[in-house]
Coordinates of C-alpha atoms in Angstrom, one line a residue:
M1404 CA 15.5 -16.6 -42.8
E1405 CA 15.0 -14.6 -39.5
E1406 CA 16.1 -11.1 -39.2
L1407 CA 18.7 -11.2 -36.3
V1408 CA 20.5 -13.6 -34.1
I1409 CA 22.1 -12.2 -31.0
R1410 CA 25.0 -14.5 -30.5
D1411 CA 26.6 -15.7 -27.2
A1412 CA 24.8 -13.3 -24.9
D1413 CA 24.6 -13.7 -21.1
V1414 CA 20.9 -13.6 -20.8
V1415 CA 19.4 -12.1 -17.6
D1416 CA 15.8 -12.8 -18.6
G1417 CA 13.9 -10.5 -16.2
S1418 CA 12.4 -13.3 -14.0
G1419 CA 15.1 -13.0 -11.3
A1420 CA 16.5 -16.5 -12.2
P1421 CA 20.2 -16.9 -12.7
S1422 CA 21.7 -15.7 -16.0
Y1423 CA 22.5 -18.2 -18.8
R1424 CA 24.4 -18.1 -22.1
A1425 CA 22.4 -18.3 -25.3
D1426 CA 21.8 -17.3 -28.9
V1427 CA 18.6 -15.3 -29.2
V1428 CA 16.8 -15.0 -32.5
V1429 CA 14.5 -12.0 -33.3
D1430 CA 12.1 -11.8 -36.2
G1431 CA 9.0 -9.7 -36.9
G1432 CA 9.5 -7.7 -33.7
R1433 CA 9.5 -10.7 -31.5
I1434 CA 11.8 -13.3 -29.9
V1435 CA 11.3 -16.4 -32.0
S1436 CA 13.9 -18.8 -30.5
I1437 CA 16.4 -19.0 -27.6
V1438 CA 19.2 -21.6 -27.9
K1439 CA 20.8 -22.0 -24.5
E1440 CA 24.6 -22.8 -24.3
A1441 CA 24.8 -22.9 -28.0
A1442 CA 28.5 -22.4 -28.2
D1443 CA 29.3 -25.3 -25.8
A1444 CA 26.6 -27.9 -26.8
G1445 CA 27.9 -28.6 -30.2
C1446 CA 24.4 -28.1 -31.6
Q1447 CA 23.6 -26.4 -34.8
R1448 CA 23.8 -22.6 -34.3
P1449 CA 20.8 -20.6 -35.4
T1450 CA 21.3 -18.3 -38.4
A1451 CA 19.7 -15.1 -39.5
R1452 CA 20.3 -12.4 -42.1
R1453 CA 22.2 -10.4 -39.5
E1454 CA 24.5 -11.6 -36.6
L1455 CA 25.4 -9.6 -33.5
D1456 CA 28.3 -10.8 -31.3
A1457 CA 27.2 -10.3 -27.8
E1458 CA 30.3 -11.8 -26.1
G1459 CA 30.7 -10.2 -22.7
L1460 CA 27.3 -8.4 -22.9
V1461 CA 24.3 -9.0 -20.8
L1462 CA 21.0 -9.3 -22.8
S1463 CA 17.9 -8.3 -20.8
P1464 CA 14.4 -7.1 -21.5
G1465 CA 14.1 -3.4 -22.2
F1466 CA 13.7 -1.3 -19.1
I1467 CA 10.4 0.1 -18.2
D1468 CA 10.3 3.6 -16.7
M1469 CA 7.3 3.6 -14.4
H1470 CA 7.3 7.3 -13.8
A1471 CA 8.2 9.5 -16.7
H1472 CA 7.5 13.1 -17.6
S1473 CA 8.2 12.8 -21.4
D1474 CA 4.6 13.7 -22.3
L1475 CA 5.7 16.5 -24.7
A1476 CA 9.4 15.5 -25.0
L1477 CA 8.4 12.4 -27.0
L1478 CA 6.6 14.6 -29.5
R1479 CA 9.1 17.5 -29.4
D1480 CA 12.3 15.4 -29.7
P1481 CA 11.6 12.0 -31.4
D1482 CA 15.3 11.1 -30.9
H1483 CA 14.7 10.9 -27.2
S1484 CA 18.3 9.7 -26.4
A1485 CA 17.8 10.7 -22.8
K1486 CA 15.8 7.6 -22.2
A1487 CA 16.7 5.4 -25.3
A1488 CA 20.4 5.5 -24.4
Q1489 CA 19.5 4.2 -20.9
G1490 CA 17.9 1.0 -22.3
V1491 CA 14.4 2.3 -21.6
T1492 CA 12.0 0.7 -24.1
L1493 CA 8.7 1.9 -22.4
E1494 CA 7.7 4.9 -20.4
V1495 CA 4.5 5.5 -18.3
L1496 CA 3.3 9.1 -18.9
G1497 CA 0.4 11.2 -17.5
Q1498 CA 2.0 11.3 -14.0
D1499 CA 1.3 13.2 -10.8
G1500 CA -2.2 14.1 -11.9
L1501 CA -1.3 16.6 -14.4
S1502 CA -1.0 16.0 -18.2
Y1503 CA -2.6 17.1 -21.5
A1504 CA -5.6 14.7 -21.9
P1505 CA -8.6 14.7 -21.5
V1506 CA -8.9 18.5 -22.0
D1507 CA -10.9 21.2 -23.7
D1508 CA -9.4 24.4 -25.0
R1509 CA -9.6 26.2 -21.6
T1510 CA -8.2 23.4 -19.6
L1511 CA -5.4 22.8 -22.1
E1512 CA -4.2 26.3 -21.7
E1513 CA -4.4 26.2 -17.9
V1514 CA -2.5 22.9 -17.7
R1515 CA 0.2 24.1 -20.1
R1516 CA 0.8 27.1 -17.9
A1517 CA 0.7 25.0 -14.7
I1518 CA 3.3 22.4 -15.7
T1519 CA 5.6 24.6 -17.8
G1520 CA 8.3 23.7 -15.3
W1521 CA 7.9 20.1 -16.2
N1522 CA 7.6 20.1 -19.9
G1523 CA 7.9 23.6 -21.2
Y1524 CA 4.9 25.7 -22.3
G1525 CA 4.7 23.7 -25.6
D1526 CA 4.5 26.5 -28.1
D1527 CA 6.6 24.2 -30.3
I1528 CA 3.8 21.5 -30.2
D1529 CA 0.7 21.2 -32.3
F1530 CA -1.9 20.2 -29.7
D1531 CA -4.2 18.5 -32.1
W1532 CA -5.8 16.2 -29.6
R1533 CA -8.3 16.6 -26.7
S1534 CA -9.1 13.1 -25.6
V1535 CA -6.9 10.3 -24.2
G1536 CA -7.4 8.2 -27.3
E1537 CA -6.4 11.1 -29.6
Y1538 CA -3.2 11.7 -27.6
L1539 CA -2.4 8.0 -27.9
D1540 CA -3.0 8.2 -31.6
R1541 CA -0.6 11.1 -31.8
L1542 CA 2.1 9.0 -30.2
D1543 CA 1.4 6.3 -32.8
R1544 CA 2.8 8.5 -35.5
G1545 CA 6.3 7.4 -34.4
I1546 CA 8.3 7.9 -31.2
A1547 CA 11.7 6.6 -30.1
V1548 CA 10.4 4.3 -27.3
N1549 CA 6.9 2.9 -26.3
A1550 CA 4.7 4.8 -24.0
A1551 CA 1.7 4.0 -21.8
Y1552 CA -0.6 6.7 -20.2
L1553 CA -2.3 7.3 -16.9
I1554 CA -5.4 9.5 -16.8
P1555 CA -4.4 12.5 -14.8
Q1556 CA -6.9 13.2 -12.0
G1557 CA -5.9 16.8 -11.5
T1558 CA -6.4 17.6 -15.2
L1559 CA -9.7 15.8 -15.0
R1560 CA -10.8 17.9 -12.0
A1561 CA -9.7 21.1 -13.8
L1562 CA -11.8 20.1 -16.8
V1563 CA -15.0 19.3 -14.8
V1564 CA -14.8 21.3 -11.5
G1565 CA -12.2 23.9 -12.3
W1566 CA -9.4 25.1 -10.0
E1567 CA -11.5 25.8 -6.9
D1568 CA -11.0 24.3 -3.5
R1569 CA -14.5 22.7 -3.1
E1570 CA -16.2 19.4 -3.2
A1571 CA -17.4 18.1 -6.5
T1572 CA -21.2 18.0 -7.0
P1573 CA -22.9 14.7 -7.7
R1574 CA -23.3 15.8 -11.3
E1575 CA -19.6 16.7 -11.6
L1576 CA -18.5 13.5 -9.9
D1577 CA -20.6 11.5 -12.4
R1578 CA -19.0 13.2 -15.3
M1579 CA -15.5 12.6 -13.9
R1580 CA -16.4 8.9 -13.6
R1581 CA -17.6 8.8 -17.2
L1582 CA -14.4 10.5 -18.3
V1583 CA -12.3 7.9 -16.5
A1584 CA -14.2 5.1 -18.1
E1585 CA -13.7 6.7 -21.5
G1586 CA -10.1 7.0 -20.9
M1587 CA -9.7 3.5 -19.8
E1588 CA -11.7 2.3 -22.8
Q1589 CA -9.4 4.3 -25.1
G1590 CA -6.3 2.6 -23.7
A1591 CA -5.1 4.2 -20.5
V1592 CA -3.5 1.9 -18.0
G1593 CA -4.9 3.6 -14.9
M1594 CA -5.2 7.0 -13.2
S1595 CA -2.6 9.2 -11.5
S1596 CA -3.0 12.0 -8.9
G1597 CA -0.8 14.7 -7.6
L1598 CA -2.1 15.3 -4.2
T1599 CA 0.3 18.2 -3.3
Y1600 CA -0.5 19.9 -6.6
T1601 CA -3.5 22.0 -7.5
P1602 CA -6.2 21.3 -8.4
G1603 CA -6.0 17.5 -7.7
M1604 CA -5.2 18.1 -4.1
Y1605 CA -8.6 19.6 -3.6
A1606 CA -10.3 16.2 -4.0
E1607 CA -11.4 14.4 -0.8
D1608 CA -10.9 10.8 -0.3
A1609 CA -14.5 10.0 -1.1
E1610 CA -14.1 11.6 -4.5
L1611 CA -10.9 9.7 -5.2
T1612 CA -12.4 6.4 -4.2
E1613 CA -15.3 6.8 -6.5
L1614 CA -12.9 7.4 -9.4
C1615 CA -10.7 4.4 -8.4
R1616 CA -13.8 2.2 -8.4
V1617 CA -14.1 2.9 -12.1
V1618 CA -10.3 2.4 -12.7
A1619 CA -10.7 -1.0 -10.9
E1620 CA -13.6 -2.0 -13.0
Y1621 CA -11.4 -1.7 -16.1
G1622 CA -8.5 -3.6 -14.5
G1623 CA -6.3 -0.6 -14.2
Y1624 CA -4.2 0.9 -11.3
Y1625 CA -4.2 4.0 -9.2
C1626 CA -0.8 5.8 -9.1
P1627 CA -0.9 8.7 -6.5
H1628 CA 1.8 11.2 -5.7
H1629 CA 0.2 11.3 -2.2
R1630 CA -0.5 14.2 0.2
S1631 CA 2.9 14.3 1.9
Y1632 CA 6.5 13.0 1.5
G1633 CA 7.5 15.0 4.6
A1634 CA 5.5 15.6 7.8
G1635 CA 2.8 13.1 7.9
A1636 CA 4.3 10.9 5.2
L1637 CA 3.4 7.6 6.8
E1638 CA -0.2 8.8 7.4
A1639 CA -0.4 9.8 3.7
Y1640 CA 0.8 6.3 2.6
E1641 CA -1.8 4.8 5.0
E1642 CA -4.4 7.0 3.4
M1643 CA -3.7 5.7 -0.1
V1644 CA -3.7 2.0 1.0
A1645 CA -7.0 2.4 2.8
L1646 CA -8.6 4.4 -0.1
T1647 CA -7.7 1.8 -2.8
R1648 CA -8.7 -1.1 -0.6
E1649 CA -12.0 0.5 -0.2
A1650 CA -12.3 0.9 -4.0
G1651 CA -11.0 -2.6 -4.8
C1652 CA -8.3 -0.9 -6.9
S1653 CA -4.6 -1.9 -7.4
L1654 CA -2.2 0.6 -6.0
H1655 CA 1.2 1.8 -7.3
L1656 CA 2.9 4.3 -5.2
A1657 CA 4.7 7.0 -7.2
H1658 CA 8.4 7.9 -6.2
A1659 CA 7.8 6.2 -2.9
T1660 CA 10.4 8.1 -0.9
M1661 CA 10.7 9.2 2.8
N1662 CA 12.1 12.8 2.6
F1663 CA 13.0 15.7 4.8
G1664 CA 14.6 15.5 8.2
V1665 CA 11.5 14.3 9.9
N1666 CA 11.8 11.0 8.0
K1667 CA 15.5 10.2 8.2
G1668 CA 15.9 6.4 8.7
R1669 CA 12.2 5.8 8.6
A1670 CA 11.9 3.7 5.5
P1671 CA 11.5 0.4 7.5
E1672 CA 8.3 1.9 8.9
L1673 CA 6.9 2.4 5.4
L1674 CA 7.8 -1.1 4.4
A1675 CA 6.3 -2.6 7.5
L1676 CA 3.0 -0.7 6.6
L1677 CA 3.1 -2.1 3.0
D1678 CA 4.0 -5.7 4.2
E1679 CA 1.0 -5.7 6.5
A1680 CA -1.3 -4.6 3.6
L1681 CA 0.3 -7.1 1.1
A1682 CA -0.1 -10.0 3.6
S1683 CA -3.8 -9.2 4.0
G1684 CA -4.3 -9.3 0.1
A1685 CA -3.7 -5.8 -1.1
D1686 CA -2.3 -5.4 -4.6
I1687 CA 0.5 -2.8 -4.1
S1688 CA 3.7 -1.9 -6.0
L1689 CA 5.9 1.2 -6.0
D1690 CA 8.6 3.0 -7.9
T1691 CA 11.7 5.0 -6.9
Y1692 CA 14.6 6.7 -8.4
P1693 CA 18.1 6.0 -7.1
Y1694 CA 19.1 9.5 -6.0
T1695 CA 18.4 11.6 -2.9
P1696 CA 17.2 15.0 -4.2
G1697 CA 13.7 15.5 -5.6
S1698 CA 12.6 17.7 -8.5
T1699 CA 9.5 19.6 -9.2
T1700 CA 8.5 23.3 -9.9
L1701 CA 9.2 26.2 -7.7
A1702 CA 5.4 27.1 -7.7
A1703 CA 4.6 23.5 -6.4
L1704 CA 6.0 24.5 -2.9
L1705 CA 3.2 27.2 -2.5
P1706 CA 0.3 26.4 -0.1
S1707 CA -2.8 24.9 -1.8
W1708 CA -4.9 28.0 -1.0
A1709 CA -2.5 30.1 -3.1
G1710 CA -3.2 27.9 -6.1
E1711 CA -6.9 28.0 -6.1
G1712 CA -8.3 29.5 -9.4
G1713 CA -5.3 28.4 -11.5
P1714 CA -2.0 29.8 -12.6
E1715 CA -3.3 33.4 -13.3
A1716 CA -4.8 33.5 -9.9
V1717 CA -1.5 32.4 -8.3
L1718 CA 0.3 35.3 -10.0
K1719 CA -2.2 37.8 -8.8
R1720 CA -1.7 36.6 -5.2
L1721 CA 2.0 36.7 -5.5
A1722 CA 1.8 40.3 -6.9
D1723 CA -0.2 41.4 -3.8
D1724 CA 2.1 42.3 -1.0
D1725 CA -0.3 41.2 1.8
T1726 CA -1.2 38.0 0.2
A1727 CA 2.5 37.3 -0.6
E1728 CA 3.4 37.8 3.1
R1729 CA 0.7 35.1 4.0
I1730 CA 2.3 32.8 1.5
R1731 CA 5.7 33.5 3.0
Q1732 CA 4.4 32.6 6.5
H1733 CA 3.0 29.3 5.3
L1734 CA 6.2 28.4 3.5
E1735 CA 8.8 29.5 6.1
E1736 CA 7.0 29.2 9.4
I1737 CA 4.0 27.0 9.3
G1738 CA 5.0 24.4 6.6
A1739 CA 2.9 24.6 3.4
D1740 CA 1.1 21.5 2.2
G1741 CA 2.8 22.1 -1.2
C1742 CA 6.1 21.6 0.7
H1743 CA 4.8 18.5 2.4
G1744 CA 4.0 20.3 5.7
V1745 CA 7.6 21.1 6.4
P1746 CA 8.9 24.7 6.6
V1747 CA 10.9 25.3 3.5
E1748 CA 14.7 25.4 3.8
W1749 CA 15.8 27.6 1.0
D1750 CA 19.4 26.4 1.1
T1751 CA 18.0 23.0 -0.2
V1752 CA 16.1 24.5 -3.1
E1753 CA 18.2 24.7 -6.2
I1754 CA 16.9 26.3 -9.4
S1755 CA 17.3 23.8 -12.2
G1756 CA 15.5 25.6 -15.1
V1757 CA 13.8 28.8 -16.1
G1758 CA 11.5 29.7 -18.9
D1759 CA 13.1 33.1 -19.6
A1760 CA 16.8 33.1 -20.5
A1761 CA 17.2 36.4 -18.6
F1762 CA 17.2 34.5 -15.4
A1763 CA 19.7 31.9 -16.5
D1764 CA 22.3 33.1 -13.9
L1765 CA 20.1 31.7 -11.1
V1766 CA 20.2 28.2 -12.5
G1767 CA 22.5 25.8 -10.5
R1768 CA 22.3 28.0 -7.4
T1769 CA 20.0 27.6 -4.4
V1770 CA 17.5 30.3 -3.7
A1771 CA 19.4 31.1 -0.5
E1772 CA 22.7 31.6 -2.5
S1773 CA 21.0 33.9 -5.0
A1774 CA 19.3 35.9 -2.1
R1775 CA 22.6 36.4 -0.4
A1776 CA 24.2 37.6 -3.6
R1777 CA 21.4 40.2 -4.0
G1778 CA 21.3 41.2 -0.4
E1779 CA 17.6 40.2 0.0
S1780 CA 15.6 37.5 1.7
P1781 CA 15.2 34.1 0.1
W1782 CA 11.4 34.7 -0.2
A1783 CA 12.0 38.0 -2.0
T1784 CA 14.1 36.1 -4.5
A1785 CA 11.7 33.3 -4.9
R1786 CA 8.7 35.7 -5.2
R1787 CA 10.4 37.9 -7.7
L1788 CA 11.4 34.8 -9.9
L1789 CA 8.0 33.3 -9.8
L1790 CA 6.3 36.5 -11.0
A1791 CA 8.9 37.5 -13.6
D1792 CA 9.1 34.0 -15.1
R1793 CA 5.4 33.3 -14.8
L1794 CA 5.7 30.2 -12.6
A1795 CA 8.1 28.5 -15.1
P1796 CA 11.1 27.8 -12.8
S1797 CA 11.9 24.1 -12.0
I1798 CA 13.9 23.1 -9.0
L1799 CA 15.9 20.3 -7.3
Q1800 CA 15.0 19.9 -3.6
H1801 CA 17.9 18.3 -1.7
V1802 CA 15.8 16.6 1.1
G1803 CA 16.3 12.9 0.6
H1804 CA 18.3 10.3 2.6
E1805 CA 20.5 7.6 1.2
E1806 CA 19.7 4.9 3.8
N1807 CA 16.0 5.3 2.9
V1808 CA 16.8 5.0 -0.8
R1809 CA 18.6 1.8 -0.4
T1810 CA 16.1 0.2 2.0
I1811 CA 13.1 0.9 -0.2
M1812 CA 14.8 -0.4 -3.4
R1813 CA 15.3 -3.8 -1.9
H1814 CA 11.6 -4.5 -1.4
P1815 CA 10.0 -7.2 -3.5
V1816 CA 7.3 -4.9 -5.0
H1817 CA 9.8 -2.1 -6.0
T1818 CA 10.2 -1.0 -9.6
G1819 CA 12.3 1.7 -11.2
G1820 CA 11.0 5.1 -12.2
S1821 CA 13.1 8.1 -13.3
D1822 CA 10.7 10.8 -12.5
G1823 CA 12.8 12.6 -15.1
I1824 CA 12.0 16.3 -16.0
L1825 CA 13.9 16.8 -19.3
R1826 CA 13.6 20.6 -19.5
G1827 CA 15.8 23.2 -17.9
A1828 CA 19.4 24.2 -18.2
K1829 CA 20.4 21.8 -15.3
P1830 CA 17.8 19.1 -14.9
H1831 CA 18.1 16.4 -12.3
P1832 CA 20.6 13.8 -13.6
R1833 CA 18.0 11.0 -12.9
A1834 CA 16.3 12.0 -16.2
Y1835 CA 19.5 10.7 -18.1
G1836 CA 21.0 8.3 -15.6
T1837 CA 18.4 6.4 -13.5
F1838 CA 18.7 2.9 -15.0
P1839 CA 22.5 2.7 -15.6
R1840 CA 22.9 4.1 -12.0
Y1841 CA 20.8 1.2 -10.7
L1842 CA 23.1 -1.3 -12.6
G1843 CA 26.4 0.4 -12.2
T1844 CA 26.1 2.0 -8.7
Y1845 CA 23.7 -0.1 -6.7
V1846 CA 24.5 -3.6 -8.3
R1847 CA 28.2 -3.5 -9.3
E1848 CA 29.7 -1.0 -6.8
L1849 CA 27.5 -1.3 -3.7
G1850 CA 25.9 -4.8 -4.1
V1851 CA 22.6 -3.5 -2.8
L1852 CA 20.8 -5.7 -5.4
S1853 CA 22.1 -8.7 -7.4
L1854 CA 22.2 -8.2 -11.2
E1855 CA 19.3 -10.7 -11.7
E1856 CA 17.2 -9.1 -9.0
C1857 CA 17.8 -5.5 -10.2
V1858 CA 16.8 -6.4 -13.8
A1859 CA 13.6 -8.0 -12.6
H1860 CA 12.8 -4.7 -10.8
L1861 CA 13.3 -2.8 -14.0
T1862 CA 11.5 -5.2 -16.4
S1863 CA 9.1 -8.0 -15.4
R1864 CA 7.7 -6.4 -12.3
P1865 CA 6.7 -3.2 -14.1
A1866 CA 5.3 -5.2 -17.0
S1867 CA 3.2 -7.2 -14.5
R1868 CA 1.8 -4.0 -13.0
L1869 CA 1.0 -2.8 -16.5
R1870 CA -0.6 -6.2 -17.3
L1871 CA 1.6 -6.7 -20.4
P1872 CA 1.8 -10.4 -20.9
D1873 CA 4.3 -10.3 -23.7
R1874 CA 6.9 -7.8 -22.3
G1875 CA 9.3 -7.7 -19.5
L1876 CA 10.9 -11.1 -20.0
V1877 CA 13.3 -12.7 -22.5
R1878 CA 11.0 -15.4 -23.6
E1879 CA 10.0 -17.0 -27.0
G1880 CA 7.0 -15.2 -28.4
H1881 CA 7.6 -12.0 -26.4
R1882 CA 8.2 -8.6 -27.8
A1883 CA 11.8 -8.0 -28.8
D1884 CA 12.2 -4.9 -26.7
L1885 CA 15.8 -5.6 -25.6
V1886 CA 18.9 -4.1 -24.1
L1887 CA 22.5 -5.2 -24.3
F1888 CA 24.8 -3.8 -21.7
D1889 CA 28.3 -4.4 -20.3
P1890 CA 27.9 -5.2 -16.5
E1891 CA 31.6 -4.3 -15.9
T1892 CA 31.3 -0.7 -17.4
V1893 CA 27.6 0.4 -17.4
A1894 CA 27.3 3.7 -15.6
P1895 CA 25.4 6.9 -15.8
G1896 CA 27.3 9.8 -17.5
S1897 CA 25.0 12.3 -16.0
T1898 CA 26.1 14.2 -12.9
F1899 CA 24.5 17.1 -11.0
E1900 CA 27.2 19.3 -12.6
D1901 CA 26.7 17.9 -16.2
P1902 CA 23.2 16.3 -16.1
R1903 CA 22.7 15.7 -19.9
R1904 CA 25.7 13.4 -20.4
L1905 CA 24.6 10.0 -21.8
P1906 CA 25.5 6.7 -20.1
T1907 CA 28.3 4.3 -20.9
G1908 CA 28.2 0.6 -21.3
I1909 CA 24.9 0.3 -23.2
P1910 CA 25.9 -0.3 -26.7
H1911 CA 22.6 -1.7 -28.2
V1912 CA 18.9 -1.1 -27.5
L1913 CA 16.1 -2.6 -29.5
V1914 CA 12.4 -1.5 -29.7
D1915 CA 10.1 -4.0 -31.5
G1916 CA 13.2 -5.8 -32.8
R1917 CA 14.7 -2.7 -34.3
F1918 CA 17.9 -0.9 -33.2
V1919 CA 17.2 2.5 -31.7
I1920 CA 20.7 2.4 -30.1
E1921 CA 23.4 0.6 -32.2
N1922 CA 27.1 0.5 -31.2
G1923 CA 26.4 3.2 -28.7
R1924 CA 24.8 5.7 -31.2
R1925 CA 21.2 6.7 -31.7
T1926 CA 19.8 5.5 -35.0
D1927 CA 16.9 7.2 -36.9
V1928 CA 14.5 4.4 -36.0
L1929 CA 11.1 5.5 -34.4
A1930 CA 9.8 2.1 -33.5
G1931 CA 7.9 3.1 -30.3
R1932 CA 4.1 3.2 -30.2
A1933 CA 1.4 3.9 -27.6
V1934 CA 0.9 0.7 -25.5
R1935 CA -2.8 0.5 -24.9
H1936 CA -4.4 -1.3 -22.0
S1937 CA -7.0 -3.7 -23.1
P1938 CA -9.7 -3.2 -20.4
V1939 CA -11.7 -6.2 -19.2
R1940 CA -14.8 -4.5 -17.9
R1941 CA -15.8 -6.7 -14.9
N1942 CA -19.1 -4.8 -14.1
A1943 CA -20.6 -1.5 -15.1
P1944 CA -18.7 1.2 -13.2
H1945 CA -20.7 2.8 -10.4
G1946 CA -22.6 5.7 -11.9
A1947 CA -20.7 5.6 -15.1
T1948 CA -22.3 5.1 -18.6
A1949 CA -20.5 4.7 -21.9

């Protein structure tokens, strides 16, 4: 007898098609049968060892978070309710060009320091891996939800070239190509970049194109945080489209927003650019989060030249008065490339987390507010905090526009991504609320998307980008990664004031047919595993050898 029958569910199957009522039977981690309109047809009802009454609930595929920063959180906190409670059953890690594989001992220490603001320093983690495959093996020991991995181009460059702002030598480029090939062979789904973060931002287009050629040979995709979301944003999008078309590589645009005052109301221009490329045969998708503020580290705002040499070099420059004044000029007057070419507005920069509890009083306040309280300039406050907390502070940056958010989420190639940073005393509420916010705010309350369309954005479309043929749809034979939610009550609990509250209206979440959320509570099940891409190597990658 099968393990579970989900009885009388309103199935929104992820395809975008109208919902239907059905009994859905799960066994062995897969959907084994779907009996439509079972209650009304008078047919024999399926039976199983366990029955779940889903009257009044929508059954959909589990949600796929296309942009997650849970690289250490999944290891640190296997419970991972921040995502599991939202109905997320798969996350894509290795984002924005900086993560923890492939590395050597030197690079690992540098990366840990550089992205402390995203993931913490990790002194509670046993970093017993160095390669992509070893990191995926570590995930396979048991995690709350499934995870896929992108090879982080910035980490790759740190490993091979270092943190210097220079062109890679032919030998270094060949080594990076080989490492991309190895990572793809070990199961990565593609490659990410953070082109406003050091050292990835030091790579010229020719270097990125060569790496993308290797990704393409293995059937993966390129996921860039491109060079600007502010001044020059459209040009930065155009650059990524042209680069990947030259490389023959699929493109997925990370957190595809149009931010800062220079881009208010300009989302239609972005979509026109993408539509033209799609019409001419480009393979493009994108993800967004349903909020206006962004989130990153305070150090990320600094100009690229200040980051050359790595985290310790940054601290030395900040400690030098003359160099710090140059940094200030770039930030406040010129517009640093780390701040997307726009002069920083300190009243939009809110401290969301610190590494040292001694600075906890700054959390939840903008840099400008804290500066006024101390009777000093905002730059003096920011500089002092960066030095004293050793680049650890994370921030919210209130620079987005609601009309742009709504316009972009309607596009047919749109998918959902939380970009959720889970550390800090006051993280962005998107880490805990992205998926119920889509369903509650933008479907039920605002009607920006229909329920069926929204679920497709969160399930089958990302599964298609990830080339996972047995996920993202409620279909017989597919993986039983499923979520049951109440369309009348589903809503994020998280707010900017209380960002760690869990959502409401999502009573059940299954990963591999096992309940990770049951009756609204987290179970002790760790059914998640690394989802490895199975590369189909079309030709030998240019310049790469196994």
